[in-house]
Each structure stands twice: as C-alpha cells, then as structure tokens.
C-alpha cells in the first residue's frame, strides 16, 4: 500500500483490508491508464503541432501600390513555403504615414514575441530607436524598401535591409528615353529644337529612391550628350492623384511643350497620363511618359501604349529575400546560405527595363 494514497482517500476509512486493497489496485490501474493516454497524447501532439514562425510586417502606408504588390508576394510565397512541420504566420500593420503609430505597432510585435519584424519605415531617420528596442527584445529586424542610413543598420548584427539600388533604376529609366532619342528623335523632340523638354514627378522628399532616380535618370541622358531642358519638377509623394493634379497644372501653364514626363514611380506616371486625357489629349498627343516599378496597372498601360516604359522593381525577389532571412533567423540558422546577402546586412535585387518590346517577359 502506498501511504500517501491511503491518506488521500478519506472514504477508504472503515472498509475491510481486502476491499481497500482492491480499490487501490483499480485506482492504480486507472492512474496508469491515464498516464498512458497522457503520454500518447503528448507524443501525438508533438508530431502534429507544427512550429509557427510569426513575422510582423509594418508598412509605411498599406495602400501604396508597390507595397501592396510586395505584400501579395509575401503572402503567396509564405504559403508556398509552409510544410507539415512549419507554418508561416504574417501579421501586416498599416502605419498610415505616421511614425508614432508605426512605433506602437512594432512595439506590440516585440512584446508579443514575434520571431522577426519586417519594417517599411515611415521616416528613414527614425530607425535607431527601433533598432535599440528590437535589440533589447532580441527580435531581428528586416528593413525593406525604405532604407535607413548605414550607421543605424550597423547598430546591431541582427538588422538587415532588403531593397534595390535606386541609382540603377534612375539610369535605366533615363536609358529608355535616351535609346528612343538616339534611334528616332522625332518621337520625342516634337518641336524639333534639338532639346529634350521634360518635367519630373518626384516621390516623397527624403526617400532614397526619389533623390537617386531624379538625379540619375537625367544623368543617363547628359552622359550620352542628349541636351535636356527641365520645364518643371515637383513632389507628388508617390501618388497617382497628386501627380494628376500637378500635371494638370503644368499642362495649363506649359501645355504642349512637355515632351517627356519622368516619374519616380509608375503610380505618378499613370497620374500624369490621367491628366493628359482629362485635358483632352488624344493618345498620339501624349508626351513620352516613363515610370518605375512595373506594377500590374503600369504593365497594362504599356500594353495599351500610353506608358512608354518602366523599370521593374522586383517585388517578388524582395519578398523572397525577406522570407529567406526570416526563416533562417527564426530557425537560428547561420546566414551563409542566404542568396545575395552582402556584408551580412544588405540584399539588393536587380532592376530591369520594361518596354513594349519585352513586355511579354514581365506579364504574370
Ligand atoms: C517605389 C514606389 C513606392 C515607394 C514607397 C519605391 O521604391 O518605387 O512606388 O511608393 O517605394 O516607399
Ligand atoms: Ca524639343
């Protein structure tokens, strides 16, 4: 008899020795059975319950067309990477253009013990504080699309950046215009004065892509001795609606003189085209409009002939790089096998020119 069992069962008092022994045997049998069931259940659970990698994704602005393409790619690729043993759980937070709101969203991810947080930072200069918080919680950060300065990224070895080389996008965009100018100048130089008259629709001030695309698109022309004349430039904050408004004003002021519209992204290029049609232009009268990104609506516009070209910002490759890093980091694996990782910090995907000639290669 097990003394503790006897003392547990006050009801055994006053029963015969045989009765008590029989009861205790059946109690023991029941306990053994329960233990066996419990063990099987635990063993079964360990086999069936997959590990879940929790990835927080903080966006500067969810309705940004390019970023929504990144999110679609992340969601689709995360599903494709799931196995019987591993689930990938993405939680998307919209910062709506407010750094304060985004900080709260990221702090929540950190408190809730997410494995990795991907940050599309609202204000590129606000990275240091976030990096220090993530470090205190030991949660790796993957910045993407909006690049913090190198000094900030160097604060911790579990901080990364996934994006592309903005200078390249500017040079390629300018190259589209340069090549047409060289091959068939009449298509661009409508007034035949030997100068390329252009307007520049810029993204958000302070964004690395705004500065570098604006500068390098024109550099591609001047390096090739194409004489250019800037008629106007302004920020339209990456947005189609704002670009529409700017372009409508310019059309009123400088009307037919605009030969080329450089837009730092496709949404703004499409906004400029909207304004031209609204001002009563026919398709033949449209200026030569170029963008960057190769978003689905931009590819459609190239197919229709209203947009003359764009530069593909590889959303799919960027999403894949982010998931490569997130999976390796959450599994505590080394990063040696991560494709394209430079200096243990940066993954930059290649841009590519898209024109009516090679459009087919980029259609989904
Ligand atoms: C894209 C833009 C986008 C911006 C947001 C750029 O790389 O080309 O379309 O609005 O990132 O940060
Ligand atoms: Ca001209």
Tab-separated table of N, CA, C and O and ligand atoms in Angstrom, residues 181 188-197 227 229 257 259, ligand 2:
chain	number	residue	atom	x	y	z
A	181	UNK	N	15.548	58.493	-78.208
A	181	UNK	CA	16.093	59.757	-78.756
A	181	UNK	C	17.157	59.456	-79.823
A	181	UNK	O	17.169	60.055	-80.890
A	188	UNK	N	10.270	61.996	-79.852
A	188	UNK	CA	10.338	62.739	-78.596
A	188	UNK	C	10.430	64.248	-78.846
A	188	UNK	O	9.690	65.036	-78.251
A	189	UNK	N	11.311	64.653	-79.740
A	189	UNK	CA	11.548	66.087	-79.968
A	189	UNK	C	10.449	66.647	-80.876
A	189	UNK	O	10.655	66.925	-82.056
A	190	UNK	N	9.296	66.837	-80.272
A	190	UNK	CA	8.108	67.218	-81.067
A	190	UNK	C	8.273	68.592	-81.717
A	190	UNK	O	7.780	68.831	-82.805
A	191	UNK	N	8.936	69.515	-80.998
A	191	UNK	CA	9.063	70.864	-81.568
A	191	UNK	C	10.332	71.000	-82.416
A	191	UNK	O	10.639	72.073	-82.930
A	192	UNK	N	11.091	69.902	-82.506
A	192	UNK	CA	12.244	69.872	-83.414
A	192	UNK	C	13.351	70.855	-83.082
A	192	UNK	O	14.147	71.204	-83.953
A	193	UNK	N	13.466	71.266	-81.799
A	193	UNK	CA	14.521	72.245	-81.473
A	193	UNK	C	15.817	71.583	-81.009
A	193	UNK	O	16.743	72.255	-80.563
A	194	UNK	N	15.857	70.243	-81.071
A	194	UNK	CA	17.089	69.547	-80.678
A	194	UNK	C	17.289	69.468	-79.176
A	194	UNK	O	18.329	68.998	-78.711
A	195	UNK	N	16.328	69.928	-78.408
A	195	UNK	CA	16.395	69.857	-76.938
A	195	UNK	C	15.281	68.954	-76.442
A	195	UNK	O	14.188	68.961	-77.017
A	196	UNK	N	15.573	68.259	-75.354
A	196	UNK	CA	14.528	67.386	-74.783
A	196	UNK	C	13.858	68.122	-73.615
A	196	UNK	O	14.482	68.319	-72.572
A	197	UNK	N	12.631	68.577	-73.835
A	197	UNK	CA	11.913	69.309	-72.779
A	197	UNK	C	11.187	68.306	-71.869
A	197	UNK	O	10.423	67.485	-72.366
A	227	UNK	N	20.847	66.836	-75.111
A	227	UNK	CA	20.599	68.124	-74.454
A	227	UNK	C	19.194	68.170	-73.851
A	227	UNK	O	18.215	67.870	-74.544
A	229	UNK	N	16.157	70.076	-71.263
A	229	UNK	CA	15.669	71.316	-70.651
A	229	UNK	C	14.554	70.959	-69.671
A	229	UNK	O	13.519	70.413	-70.084
A	257	UNK	N	4.383	72.030	-74.605
A	257	UNK	CA	5.860	71.992	-74.630
A	257	UNK	C	6.454	70.729	-74.004
A	257	UNK	O	7.608	70.396	-74.245
A	259	UNK	N	7.669	67.310	-73.571
A	259	UNK	CA	7.943	66.180	-74.464
A	259	UNK	C	8.118	64.862	-73.701
A	259	UNK	O	7.753	63.798	-74.202
B	2	LIG	CA1	12.304	69.640	-78.032
